Amino acid sequence: MENEMISKNFIEQIIDKDLAEGHYDHVQTRFPPEPNGYLHIGHAKSILLNYGLAKKYNGRFNMRFDDTNPTKEKLEFVESILADIKWLGADWEDRLFFASNYFQQMYEAAVKLIKKGKAYVCDLSADEIREYRGTLQEPGRNSPYRDRTIEENLELFENMKNGKYQDGEKVLRAKIDMASPNINMRDPVIYRVAHITHHNTGDTWCIYPMYDFAHPIEDAIEGITHSICTLEFEDHRPLYDWVVKELGYPQPPKQIEFAKLYLTNVVTGKRYIKKLVEDGIVDGWDDPRLVTIAALRRRGFTPESIQMFIELVGVSKSNSSVDYAMLEYCIREDLKNKAPRVMAVLDPIKLVIDNYPEDKVEYFDVVNNPEDESLGSRKVPFCRELYIEREDFMEIPPKKYFRLFPGNEVRLMNAYFVKCESFVKDENGNITEVHCTYDEETRSGSGFEGRKVKGTIHWVSAKHGIPAVVRLYENIVDEEKGKLNEDGTLNLNPNSLKVLEGCYLEESMADVKKMDKFQFVRQGYFCVDAKDTTEEQLVFNRIVSLKSSFKLPQQ
């Protein structure tokens, strides 16, 4: 029992205590995004944490949109968020909610506060409210409108609802304490006028609740027991508690804060991602260089790899950054047993086997994945002319170079030994062809035990090769040089995307489908791009290279 307690994170320990002391008889959590952009890897932590807790305690999980700010929200974002959460494996069943469906109840809650003398209509402008609020060192000053009568406040608030005032002309504020050491408690705005169409409620409302007022009401209405959010809301917790207490909810939810997920060398801020999209630097919210969930899915990451990553990161109360290499480690671990291994030549030069019959084609049986025999094998065609990687031949090699060079012999993977006899250059001095001879006795699988070779290279039949475009990615920003420039813009890596055209894949890749994943031997893991692949053109995204500097910490 002691070991079990130690292994639980601090949130689980709080929940255990609440259940043991009878504060709640069940657990109900929620994931409440605002639909003002696409979700990113940080949100995945919150999704899987909330869903995982509900599942662990046999409780309920709510999917709810905090759509109280129509100036930034779109139906596109609603649809993308639902797709991301479903893909991650969090099942909300029939528990899909919208904060906007509670607007009437929120309005009634505001009226209740006014009648209790706990809220008032204020005519100060946004700048004046900031000025009156004070600082961390100085208390705030009361608004000159703070002492309006209950009757006057009810009438003014009704007029706000009925559209009699312009945006910013009046707001409703909670009446708490302008001298509070917590600035969030200095009469915060809880309603504002906004004449704008809402994606869900249309033009029904021209006043909208502020997040800090709406969120605790949503949680209370839905019966959420533990409202789990990130650390920046810790200072807002007294206001959260004030709202549910003043409105008299019988079993108020408890807010618990945990550390956000920060990743090195990536961009997660919605403001920055939105600008990258709008400026055309990336080709949308799902550009594979981003770490939105849609982008990770398009690049080729799997739900299982992200679940593994979030589990490794864990839950804590202190902010810290996680190396992006850990996320790459997780996808490698997930794909190494799943992904078929195929040969692909990304920078081809032609290799001609001069003593191989011109019209002969033979097929080699090749295992699809040595890690999992159940994935079977395939037949790979071999003929006189092949493509090999340009880097696998050197005219004048350095020491310890074991691939092709004049007079050297290598094994063609799954095929024969070949010996380099000559090569051809074009008028610019570029090597265009390598000529070899092969030894028929060295056929792969024949049991040949003669001479040894130190190098093995992969290849693709020139006659049967499937053309493709391959995209290689680097981090979109480099934190070692500073994520931001002096003017606050992102310090972008100009080499974040490299497009390779004229690549060749083995014949077995002729019938691949969008989102299929493979290991290209010696190259990395790749995914068929779901957006740009057509019947005429295959496009592959490199998910991750084969090598990693990341090592799993010892337990």
PDB file of N, CA, C and O in Angstrom, residues 60-105:
ATOM      1  N   ARG A  60     -16.324   9.824 -14.805  1.00  0.00           N
ATOM      2  CA  ARG A  60     -16.827  10.338 -16.077  1.00  0.00           C
ATOM      3  C   ARG A  60     -15.890  11.424 -16.598  1.00  0.00           C
ATOM      4  O   ARG A  60     -15.276  12.157 -15.825  1.00  0.00           O
ATOM      5  N   PHE A  61     -15.831  11.506 -17.918  1.00  0.00           N
ATOM      6  CA  PHE A  61     -14.981  12.496 -18.586  1.00  0.00           C
ATOM      7  C   PHE A  61     -15.845  13.337 -19.520  1.00  0.00           C
ATOM      8  O   PHE A  61     -16.558  12.797 -20.360  1.00  0.00           O
ATOM      9  N   ASN A  62     -15.791  14.641 -19.350  1.00  0.00           N
ATOM     10  CA  ASN A  62     -16.556  15.560 -20.186  1.00  0.00           C
ATOM     11  C   ASN A  62     -15.654  16.235 -21.204  1.00  0.00           C
ATOM     12  O   ASN A  62     -14.549  16.680 -20.869  1.00  0.00           O
ATOM     13  N   MET A  63     -16.110  16.298 -22.418  1.00  0.00           N
ATOM     14  CA  MET A  63     -15.477  17.126 -23.443  1.00  0.00           C
ATOM     15  C   MET A  63     -16.316  18.398 -23.559  1.00  0.00           C
ATOM     16  O   MET A  63     -17.486  18.342 -23.900  1.00  0.00           O
ATOM     17  N   ARG A  64     -15.685  19.541 -23.228  1.00  0.00           N
ATOM     18  CA  ARG A  64     -16.440  20.787 -23.206  1.00  0.00           C
ATOM     19  C   ARG A  64     -15.662  21.929 -23.858  1.00  0.00           C
ATOM     20  O   ARG A  64     -14.474  22.125 -23.578  1.00  0.00           O
ATOM     21  N   PHE A  65     -16.324  22.651 -24.717  1.00  0.00           N
ATOM     22  CA  PHE A  65     -15.703  23.821 -25.332  1.00  0.00           C
ATOM     23  C   PHE A  65     -15.991  25.068 -24.500  1.00  0.00           C
ATOM     24  O   PHE A  65     -17.146  25.373 -24.221  1.00  0.00           O
ATOM     25  N   ASP A  66     -14.925  25.748 -24.106  1.00  0.00           N
ATOM     26  CA  ASP A  66     -15.059  27.011 -23.377  1.00  0.00           C
ATOM     27  C   ASP A  66     -15.216  28.139 -24.393  1.00  0.00           C
ATOM     28  O   ASP A  66     -14.309  28.962 -24.580  1.00  0.00           O
ATOM     29  N   ASP A  67     -16.350  28.181 -25.030  1.00  0.00           N
ATOM     30  CA  ASP A  67     -16.553  29.107 -26.152  1.00  0.00           C
ATOM     31  C   ASP A  67     -17.284  30.374 -25.710  1.00  0.00           C
ATOM     32  O   ASP A  67     -18.389  30.668 -26.139  1.00  0.00           O
ATOM     33  N   THR A  68     -16.620  31.138 -24.819  1.00  0.00           N
ATOM     34  CA  THR A  68     -17.237  32.358 -24.291  1.00  0.00           C
ATOM     35  C   THR A  68     -16.676  33.626 -24.932  1.00  0.00           C
ATOM     36  O   THR A  68     -17.050  34.728 -24.552  1.00  0.00           O
ATOM     37  N   ASN A  69     -15.754  33.464 -25.899  1.00  0.00           N
ATOM     38  CA  ASN A  69     -15.119  34.636 -26.521  1.00  0.00           C
ATOM     39  C   ASN A  69     -15.227  34.544 -28.042  1.00  0.00           C
ATOM     40  O   ASN A  69     -14.285  34.119 -28.715  1.00  0.00           O
ATOM     41  N   PRO A  70     -16.365  34.934 -28.614  1.00  0.00           N
ATOM     42  CA  PRO A  70     -16.593  34.727 -30.055  1.00  0.00           C
ATOM     43  C   PRO A  70     -15.683  35.544 -30.964  1.00  0.00           C
ATOM     44  O   PRO A  70     -15.636  35.293 -32.168  1.00  0.00           O
ATOM     45  N   THR A  71     -14.931  36.489 -30.420  1.00  0.00           N
ATOM     46  CA  THR A  71     -14.048  37.294 -31.264  1.00  0.00           C
ATOM     47  C   THR A  71     -12.915  36.452 -31.858  1.00  0.00           C
ATOM     48  O   THR A  71     -12.337  36.815 -32.875  1.00  0.00           O
ATOM     49  N   LYS A  72     -12.580  35.326 -31.216  1.00  0.00           N
ATOM     50  CA  LYS A  72     -11.439  34.528 -31.669  1.00  0.00           C
ATOM     51  C   LYS A  72     -11.806  33.092 -32.055  1.00  0.00           C
ATOM     52  O   LYS A  72     -10.946  32.333 -32.479  1.00  0.00           O
ATOM     53  N   GLU A  73     -13.060  32.728 -31.920  1.00  0.00           N
ATOM     54  CA  GLU A  73     -13.437  31.326 -32.056  1.00  0.00           C
ATOM     55  C   GLU A  73     -14.057  31.023 -33.418  1.00  0.00           C
ATOM     56  O   GLU A  73     -14.742  31.864 -34.003  1.00  0.00           O
ATOM     57  N   LYS A  74     -13.796  29.807 -33.906  1.00  0.00           N
ATOM     58  CA  LYS A  74     -14.317  29.389 -35.210  1.00  0.00           C
ATOM     59  C   LYS A  74     -14.794  27.943 -35.140  1.00  0.00           C
ATOM     60  O   LYS A  74     -14.259  27.136 -34.366  1.00  0.00           O
ATOM     61  N   LEU A  75     -15.764  27.621 -35.982  1.00  0.00           N
ATOM     62  CA  LEU A  75     -16.238  26.247 -36.089  1.00  0.00           C
ATOM     63  C   LEU A  75     -15.123  25.323 -36.580  1.00  0.00           C
ATOM     64  O   LEU A  75     -15.048  24.149 -36.187  1.00  0.00           O
ATOM     65  N   GLU A  76     -14.222  25.848 -37.425  1.00  0.00           N
ATOM     66  CA  GLU A  76     -13.076  25.067 -37.904  1.00  0.00           C
ATOM     67  C   GLU A  76     -12.274  24.522 -36.726  1.00  0.00           C
ATOM     68  O   GLU A  76     -11.829  23.364 -36.729  1.00  0.00           O
ATOM     69  N   PHE A  77     -12.078  25.363 -35.712  1.00  0.00           N
ATOM     70  CA  PHE A  77     -11.288  24.951 -34.557  1.00  0.00           C
ATOM     71  C   PHE A  77     -12.047  23.922 -33.717  1.00  0.00           C
ATOM     72  O   PHE A  77     -11.439  23.000 -33.160  1.00  0.00           O
ATOM     73  N   VAL A  78     -13.349  24.070 -33.619  1.00  0.00           N
ATOM     74  CA  VAL A  78     -14.162  23.085 -32.904  1.00  0.00           C
ATOM     75  C   VAL A  78     -13.974  21.708 -33.540  1.00  0.00           C
ATOM     76  O   VAL A  78     -13.706  20.709 -32.864  1.00  0.00           O
ATOM     77  N   GLU A  79     -14.113  21.655 -34.855  1.00  0.00           N
ATOM     78  CA  GLU A  79     -14.025  20.381 -35.568  1.00  0.00           C
ATOM     79  C   GLU A  79     -12.628  19.774 -35.470  1.00  0.00           C
ATOM     80  O   GLU A  79     -12.472  18.555 -35.304  1.00  0.00           O
ATOM     81  N   SER A  80     -11.595  20.615 -35.561  1.00  0.00           N
ATOM     82  CA  SER A  80     -10.221  20.094 -35.479  1.00  0.00           C
ATOM     83  C   SER A  80      -9.931  19.541 -34.086  1.00  0.00           C
ATOM     84  O   SER A  80      -9.258  18.510 -33.943  1.00  0.00           O
ATOM     85  N   ILE A  81     -10.429  20.205 -33.047  1.00  0.00           N
ATOM     86  CA  ILE A  81     -10.193  19.762 -31.675  1.00  0.00           C
ATOM     87  C   ILE A  81     -10.855  18.413 -31.426  1.00  0.00           C
ATOM     88  O   ILE A  81     -10.257  17.502 -30.830  1.00  0.00           O
ATOM     89  N   LEU A  82     -12.084  18.266 -31.891  1.00  0.00           N
ATOM     90  CA  LEU A  82     -12.776  16.982 -31.714  1.00  0.00           C
ATOM     91  C   LEU A  82     -12.020  15.851 -32.422  1.00  0.00           C
ATOM     92  O   LEU A  82     -11.873  14.751 -31.875  1.00  0.00           O
ATOM     93  N   ALA A  83     -11.531  16.135 -33.630  1.00  0.00           N
ATOM     94  CA  ALA A  83     -10.777  15.123 -34.375  1.00  0.00           C
ATOM     95  C   ALA A  83      -9.493  14.746 -33.638  1.00  0.00           C
ATOM     96  O   ALA A  83      -9.125  13.560 -33.570  1.00  0.00           O
ATOM     97  N   ASP A  84      -8.806  15.746 -33.065  1.00  0.00           N
ATOM     98  CA  ASP A  84      -7.550  15.487 -32.353  1.00  0.00           C
ATOM     99  C   ASP A  84      -7.776  14.629 -31.116  1.00  0.00           C
ATOM    100  O   ASP A  84      -7.019  13.682 -30.847  1.00  0.00           O
ATOM    101  N   ILE A  85      -8.813  14.958 -30.354  1.00  0.00           N
ATOM    102  CA  ILE A  85      -9.057  14.249 -29.095  1.00  0.00           C
ATOM    103  C   ILE A  85      -9.476  12.806 -29.372  1.00  0.00           C
ATOM    104  O   ILE A  85      -9.029  11.868 -28.702  1.00  0.00           O
ATOM    105  N   LYS A  86     -10.302  12.637 -30.383  1.00  0.00           N
ATOM    106  CA  LYS A  86     -10.722  11.282 -30.749  1.00  0.00           C
ATOM    107  C   LYS A  86      -9.512  10.459 -31.205  1.00  0.00           C
ATOM    108  O   LYS A  86      -9.362   9.295 -30.838  1.00  0.00           O
ATOM    109  N   TRP A  87      -8.621  11.094 -31.993  1.00  0.00           N
ATOM    110  CA  TRP A  87      -7.422  10.400 -32.484  1.00  0.00           C
ATOM    111  C   TRP A  87      -6.509   9.996 -31.326  1.00  0.00           C
ATOM    112  O   TRP A  87      -5.916   8.914 -31.346  1.00  0.00           O
ATOM    113  N   LEU A  88      -6.419  10.845 -30.307  1.00  0.00           N
ATOM    114  CA  LEU A  88      -5.568  10.539 -29.155  1.00  0.00           C
ATOM    115  C   LEU A  88      -6.119   9.389 -28.319  1.00  0.00           C
ATOM    116  O   LEU A  88      -5.395   8.810 -27.512  1.00  0.00           O
ATOM    117  N   GLY A  89      -7.388   9.080 -28.499  1.00  0.00           N
ATOM    118  CA  GLY A  89      -7.955   7.945 -27.777  1.00  0.00           C
ATOM    119  C   GLY A  89      -8.785   8.313 -26.575  1.00  0.00           C
ATOM    120  O   GLY A  89      -9.203   7.426 -25.811  1.00  0.00           O
ATOM    121  N   ALA A  90      -9.068   9.609 -26.365  1.00  0.00           N
ATOM    122  CA  ALA A  90      -9.922  10.025 -25.255  1.00  0.00           C
ATOM    123  C   ALA A  90     -11.380   9.968 -25.714  1.00  0.00           C
ATOM    124  O   ALA A  90     -11.757  10.659 -26.658  1.00  0.00           O
ATOM    125  N   ASP A  91     -12.178   9.169 -25.040  1.00  0.00           N
ATOM    126  CA  ASP A  91     -13.561   8.931 -25.461  1.00  0.00           C
ATOM    127  C   ASP A  91     -14.513   9.667 -24.523  1.00  0.00           C
ATOM    128  O   ASP A  91     -14.636   9.320 -23.354  1.00  0.00           O
ATOM    129  N   TRP A  92     -15.192  10.685 -25.049  1.00  0.00           N
ATOM    130  CA  TRP A  92     -16.143  11.429 -24.222  1.00  0.00           C
ATOM    131  C   TRP A  92     -17.552  10.832 -24.294  1.00  0.00           C
ATOM    132  O   TRP A  92     -18.484  11.329 -23.675  1.00  0.00           O
ATOM    133  N   GLU A  93     -17.706   9.751 -25.079  1.00  0.00           N
ATOM    134  CA  GLU A  93     -18.993   9.079 -25.252  1.00  0.00           C
ATOM    135  C   GLU A  93     -20.058  10.104 -25.657  1.00  0.00           C
ATOM    136  O   GLU A  93     -19.913  10.768 -26.667  1.00  0.00           O
ATOM    137  N   ASP A  94     -21.131  10.263 -24.833  1.00  0.00           N
ATOM    138  CA  ASP A  94     -22.171  11.239 -25.176  1.00  0.00           C
ATOM    139  C   ASP A  94     -22.043  12.511 -24.347  1.00  0.00           C
ATOM    140  O   ASP A  94     -22.986  13.286 -24.222  1.00  0.00           O
ATOM    141  N   ARG A  95     -20.859  12.746 -23.791  1.00  0.00           N
ATOM    142  CA  ARG A  95     -20.670  13.871 -22.876  1.00  0.00           C
ATOM    143  C   ARG A  95     -19.914  15.013 -23.566  1.00  0.00           C
ATOM    144  O   ARG A  95     -18.813  15.391 -23.173  1.00  0.00           O
ATOM    145  N   LEU A  96     -20.522  15.554 -24.601  1.00  0.00           N
ATOM    146  CA  LEU A  96     -19.970  16.706 -25.317  1.00  0.00           C
ATOM    147  C   LEU A  96     -20.788  17.935 -24.951  1.00  0.00           C
ATOM    148  O   LEU A  96     -22.013  17.956 -25.116  1.00  0.00           O
ATOM    149  N   PHE A  97     -20.102  18.972 -24.455  1.00  0.00           N
ATOM    150  CA  PHE A  97     -20.790  20.165 -23.963  1.00  0.00           C
ATOM    151  C   PHE A  97     -20.155  21.435 -24.535  1.00  0.00           C
ATOM    152  O   PHE A  97     -18.986  21.431 -24.940  1.00  0.00           O
ATOM    153  N   PHE A  98     -20.934  22.504 -24.511  1.00  0.00           N
ATOM    154  CA  PHE A  98     -20.463  23.829 -24.907  1.00  0.00           C
ATOM    155  C   PHE A  98     -20.811  24.819 -23.796  1.00  0.00           C
ATOM    156  O   PHE A  98     -21.960  24.849 -23.325  1.00  0.00           O
ATOM    157  N   ALA A  99     -19.840  25.617 -23.398  1.00  0.00           N
ATOM    158  CA  ALA A  99     -20.108  26.641 -22.392  1.00  0.00           C
ATOM    159  C   ALA A  99     -21.239  27.561 -22.841  1.00  0.00           C
ATOM    160  O   ALA A  99     -22.043  28.027 -22.025  1.00  0.00           O
ATOM    161  N   SER A 100     -21.309  27.803 -24.145  1.00  0.00           N
ATOM    162  CA  SER A 100     -22.328  28.716 -24.669  1.00  0.00           C
ATOM    163  C   SER A 100     -23.747  28.207 -24.430  1.00  0.00           C
ATOM    164  O   SER A 100     -24.702  28.981 -24.446  1.00  0.00           O
ATOM    165  N   ASN A 101     -23.887  26.893 -24.193  1.00  0.00           N
ATOM    166  CA  ASN A 101     -25.218  26.361 -23.879  1.00  0.00           C
ATOM    167  C   ASN A 101     -25.685  26.771 -22.483  1.00  0.00           C
ATOM    168  O   ASN A 101     -26.860  26.593 -22.149  1.00  0.00           O
ATOM    169  N   TYR A 102     -24.747  27.296 -21.685  1.00  0.00           N
ATOM    170  CA  TYR A 102     -25.081  27.713 -20.322  1.00  0.00           C
ATOM    171  C   TYR A 102     -25.217  29.236 -20.199  1.00  0.00           C
ATOM    172  O   TYR A 102     -25.252  29.760 -19.088  1.00  0.00           O
ATOM    173  N   PHE A 103     -25.249  29.947 -21.320  1.00  0.00           N
ATOM    174  CA  PHE A 103     -25.264  31.414 -21.236  1.00  0.00           C
ATOM    175  C   PHE A 103     -26.438  31.934 -20.411  1.00  0.00           C
ATOM    176  O   PHE A 103     -26.295  32.913 -19.661  1.00  0.00           O
ATOM    177  N   GLN A 104     -27.598  31.318 -20.531  1.00  0.00           N
ATOM    178  CA  GLN A 104     -28.751  31.772 -19.748  1.00  0.00           C
ATOM    179  C   GLN A 104     -28.497  31.567 -18.256  1.00  0.00           C
ATOM    180  O   GLN A 104     -28.781  32.443 -17.438  1.00  0.00           O
ATOM    181  N   GLN A 105     -27.956  30.403 -17.893  1.00  0.00           N
ATOM    182  CA  GLN A 105     -27.662  30.144 -16.481  1.00  0.00           C
ATOM    183  C   GLN A 105     -26.579  31.084 -15.959  1.00  0.00           C
ATOM    184  O   GLN A 105     -26.627  31.512 -14.805  1.00  0.00           O
TER     185      GLN A 105
END
